[in-house]
């Protein structure tokens, strides 16, 4: 049971870290130059894009770590 709790904690921390990292990275892109959207809609779009990119990055990272752990069963 304790292993599942640790895995869930690592997953939550990873998700938050990658969402914050992607939000920071996306802020460097000025969407108002490319898209004719209002200010509030642009902020919502920015947050949603950060969540999507952060979630995908976190899932890749966690899957990669899990595959590395399972690699021991090959030998």
Coordinates of N, CA, C and O in Angstrom, one line a residue:
X1 N 0.8 -1.2 0.0 CA 0.0 0.0 0.0 C 0.8 1.3 0.0 O 0.5 2.2 -0.6
X2 N 2.0 1.2 0.7 CA 2.8 2.4 0.8 C 3.4 2.8 -0.5 O 3.6 3.9 -0.8
X3 N 3.7 1.8 -1.3 CA 4.3 2.0 -2.7 C 3.4 2.8 -3.6 O 3.8 3.6 -4.4
X4 N 2.1 2.5 -3.4 CA 1.1 3.2 -4.3 C 1.0 4.6 -3.9 O 0.8 5.5 -4.7
X5 N 1.1 4.9 -2.6 CA 1.0 6.3 -2.1 C 2.2 7.1 -2.6 O 2.0 8.2 -3.0
X6 N 3.4 6.5 -2.6 CA 4.6 7.1 -3.1 C 4.5 7.4 -4.6 O 4.9 8.5 -5.0
X7 N 4.0 6.4 -5.3 CA 3.8 6.6 -6.7 C 2.8 7.7 -7.1 O 3.0 8.5 -8.0
X8 N 1.8 7.8 -6.3 CA 0.8 8.8 -6.5 C 1.4 10.2 -6.2 O 1.1 11.2 -6.9
X9 N 2.2 10.3 -5.2 CA 2.8 11.5 -4.8 C 3.8 12.0 -5.9 O 3.8 13.2 -6.3
X10 N 4.6 11.1 -6.4 CA 5.5 11.4 -7.5 C 4.7 11.8 -8.7 O 5.1 12.8 -9.4
X11 N 3.6 11.2 -9.0 CA 2.8 11.5 -10.2 C 2.2 12.9 -10.0 O 2.3 13.7 -11.0
X12 N 1.7 13.3 -8.9 CA 1.1 14.6 -8.7 C 2.2 15.7 -8.8 O 2.0 16.7 -9.4
X13 N 3.4 15.4 -8.1 CA 4.5 16.4 -8.2 C 5.0 16.6 -9.6 O 5.2 17.7 -10.1
X14 N 5.1 15.5 -10.3 CA 5.5 15.6 -11.7 C 4.5 16.3 -12.6 O 4.9 17.2 -13.4
X15 N 3.2 16.1 -12.4 CA 2.2 16.8 -13.2 C 2.3 18.3 -12.9 O 2.3 19.1 -13.8
X16 N 2.4 18.7 -11.6 CA 2.5 20.1 -11.3 C 3.7 20.7 -11.8 O 3.7 21.9 -12.3
X17 N 4.8 20.0 -11.7 CA 6.1 20.6 -12.2 C 6.1 20.8 -13.7 O 6.5 21.9 -14.1
X18 N 5.6 19.9 -14.4 CA 5.6 20.0 -15.9 C 4.6 21.1 -16.4 O 4.8 21.7 -17.4
X19 N 3.5 21.2 -15.7 CA 2.5 22.2 -16.0 C 3.1 23.6 -15.8 O 2.9 24.5 -16.6
X20 N 3.7 23.8 -14.6 CA 4.3 25.1 -14.3 C 5.4 25.4 -15.3 O 5.6 26.5 -15.8
X21 N 6.2 24.4 -15.6 CA 7.3 24.6 -16.5 C 6.8 24.9 -17.9 O 7.3 25.9 -18.6
X22 N 5.8 24.3 -18.4 CA 5.2 24.6 -19.7 C 4.5 25.9 -19.7 O 4.6 26.7 -20.7
X23 N 3.9 26.3 -18.6 CA 3.3 27.6 -18.5 C 4.3 28.7 -18.6 O 4.2 29.7 -19.3
X24 N 5.4 28.5 -17.9 CA 6.6 29.5 -18.0 C 7.1 29.6 -19.4 O 7.4 30.7 -19.9
X25 N 7.2 28.4 -20.1 CA 7.8 28.4 -21.4 C 6.8 29.1 -22.4 O 7.3 29.8 -23.3
X26 N 5.6 28.8 -22.3 CA 4.6 29.3 -23.2 C 4.4 30.9 -23.1 O 4.1 31.5 -24.1
X27 N 4.7 31.4 -21.9 CA 4.5 32.9 -21.7 C 5.5 33.6 -22.6 O 5.3 34.8 -22.9
X28 N 6.5 33.0 -23.1 CA 7.5 33.7 -24.0 C 6.9 33.9 -25.4 O 7.4 34.6 -26.2
X29 N 5.8 33.1 -25.8 CA 5.2 33.2 -27.1 C 4.1 34.3 -27.0 O 3.2 34.2 -26.1
X30 N 4.1 35.2 -27.9 CA 3.1 36.3 -27.9 C 2.0 35.9 -28.9 O 2.1 36.2 -30.1
X31 N 1.0 35.3 -28.4 CA -0.1 34.9 -29.2 C -1.0 36.0 -29.8 O -1.6 35.8 -30.8
X32 N -0.9 37.1 -29.2 CA -1.7 38.3 -29.7 C -1.3 38.7 -31.0 O -2.0 39.4 -31.8
X33 N -0.1 38.4 -31.4 CA 0.4 38.8 -32.7 C -0.2 37.9 -33.8 O -0.3 38.3 -34.9
X34 N -0.5 36.7 -33.5 CA -0.9 35.7 -34.4 C -2.4 35.4 -34.5 O -3.0 35.1 -35.5
X35 N -3.0 35.5 -33.3 CA -4.5 35.2 -33.2 C -5.3 36.5 -32.8 O -4.9 37.1 -31.8
X36 N -6.3 36.8 -33.5 CA -7.2 37.9 -33.1 C -8.1 37.5 -32.0 O -9.3 37.3 -32.3
X37 N -7.6 37.3 -30.8 CA -8.5 36.9 -29.7 C -8.5 38.0 -28.6 O -7.6 38.8 -28.5
X38 N -9.5 38.0 -27.7 CA -9.6 38.9 -26.6 C -8.6 38.5 -25.5 O -8.1 37.4 -25.5
X39 N -8.3 39.5 -24.6 CA -7.4 39.2 -23.6 C -7.7 38.1 -22.6 O -6.9 37.2 -22.3
X40 N -9.0 38.0 -22.2 CA -9.4 36.9 -21.3 C -9.3 35.6 -22.0 O -8.9 34.6 -21.4
X41 N -9.7 35.5 -23.2 CA -9.7 34.3 -24.0 C -8.3 33.8 -24.2 O -7.9 32.6 -24.2
X42 N -7.4 34.8 -24.4 CA -6.0 34.5 -24.6 C -5.4 33.9 -23.3 O -4.6 32.9 -23.4
X43 N -5.7 34.4 -22.2 CA -5.2 33.9 -20.9 C -5.7 32.4 -20.7 O -5.0 31.6 -20.2
X44 N -7.0 32.2 -21.0 CA -7.6 30.9 -20.8 C -6.9 29.9 -21.7 O -6.5 28.8 -21.4
X45 N -6.7 30.3 -23.0 CA -6.0 29.5 -24.0 C -4.6 29.2 -23.5 O -4.1 28.0 -23.6
X46 N -3.9 30.1 -22.9 CA -2.5 29.9 -22.4 C -2.5 28.9 -21.3 O -1.7 28.0 -21.3
X47 N -3.4 29.0 -20.4 CA -3.5 28.0 -19.3 C -3.8 26.6 -19.8 O -3.2 25.7 -19.3
X48 N -4.8 26.5 -20.7 CA -5.2 25.2 -21.2 C -4.0 24.6 -22.0 O -3.8 23.4 -21.9
X49 N -3.3 25.4 -22.8 CA -2.2 24.8 -23.5 C -1.1 24.4 -22.6 O -0.5 23.3 -22.8
X50 N -0.9 25.1 -21.5 CA 0.1 24.7 -20.5 C -0.3 23.4 -19.8 O 0.6 22.5 -19.6
X51 N -1.5 23.2 -19.5 CA -2.0 22.0 -18.9 C -1.8 20.8 -19.8 O -1.3 19.7 -19.4
X52 N -2.2 21.0 -21.1 CA -2.1 19.9 -22.1 C -0.6 19.5 -22.3 O -0.2 18.3 -22.2
X53 N 0.3 20.5 -22.5 CA 1.7 20.2 -22.8 C 2.3 19.6 -21.5 O 3.1 18.7 -21.6
X54 N 2.0 20.2 -20.3 CA 2.6 19.7 -19.1 C 2.1 18.3 -18.8 O 2.9 17.4 -18.4
X55 N 0.9 18.0 -19.1 CA 0.4 16.6 -18.8 C 1.0 15.6 -19.8 O 1.4 14.5 -19.3
X56 N 1.1 16.0 -21.0 CA 1.8 15.1 -22.0 C 3.3 14.9 -21.6 O 3.8 13.7 -21.7
X57 N 3.9 15.9 -21.2 CA 5.4 15.8 -20.8 C 5.5 14.9 -19.6 O 6.4 14.1 -19.5
X58 N 4.6 15.1 -18.6 CA 4.7 14.4 -17.4 C 4.4 12.9 -17.6 O 5.0 12.0 -17.1
X59 N 3.4 12.6 -18.5 CA 3.1 11.2 -18.8 C 4.2 10.5 -19.5 O 4.5 9.4 -19.2
X60 N 4.9 11.2 -20.4 CA 6.1 10.7 -21.0 C 7.2 10.4 -20.0 O 7.8 9.3 -20.0
X61 N 7.4 11.4 -19.1 CA 8.5 11.2 -18.1 C 8.2 10.0 -17.2 O 9.1 9.2 -17.0
X62 N 6.9 9.9 -16.7 CA 6.6 8.9 -15.8 C 6.6 7.5 -16.5 O 7.0 6.5 -15.9
X63 N 6.2 7.5 -17.7 CA 6.2 6.2 -18.5 C 7.7 5.8 -18.7 O 8.0 4.6 -18.6
X64 N 8.5 6.7 -19.0 CA 9.9 6.4 -19.3 C 10.6 5.9 -18.0 O 11.3 4.9 -18.0
X65 N 10.3 6.5 -16.9 CA 10.8 6.0 -15.6 C 10.3 4.6 -15.3 O 11.0 3.7 -14.8
X66 N 9.0 4.4 -15.5 CA 8.4 3.1 -15.3 C 9.1 2.0 -16.2 O 9.3 0.9 -15.7
X67 N 9.3 2.4 -17.4 CA 10.0 1.4 -18.3 C 11.4 1.1 -17.9 O 11.9 0.0 -18.1
X68 N 12.1 2.1 -17.4 CA 13.4 1.9 -16.9 C 13.4 0.9 -15.7 O 14.3 0.1 -15.6
X69 N 12.4 1.1 -14.8 CA 12.3 0.2 -13.7 C 12.0 -1.3 -14.1 O 12.5 -2.2 -13.6
X70 N 11.2 -1.4 -15.2 CA 10.8 -2.7 -15.7 C 11.9 -3.4 -16.5 O 11.8 -4.5 -16.9
X71 N 12.9 -2.6 -16.9 CA 14.0 -3.1 -17.7 C 14.8 -4.2 -17.0 O 15.4 -5.0 -17.6
X72 N 14.7 -4.2 -15.6 CA 15.5 -5.2 -14.9 C 14.9 -6.6 -15.1 O 15.6 -7.6 -14.9
X73 N 13.7 -6.7 -15.5 CA 13.1 -8.0 -15.7 C 13.5 -8.6 -17.0 O 13.2 -9.8 -17.3
X74 N 14.2 -7.9 -17.8 CA 14.8 -8.4 -19.1 C 15.9 -9.3 -18.9 O 16.1 -10.3 -19.6
X75 N 16.7 -9.1 -17.8 CA 17.9 -9.9 -17.6 C 17.7 -10.8 -16.4 O 17.3 -10.7 -15.4

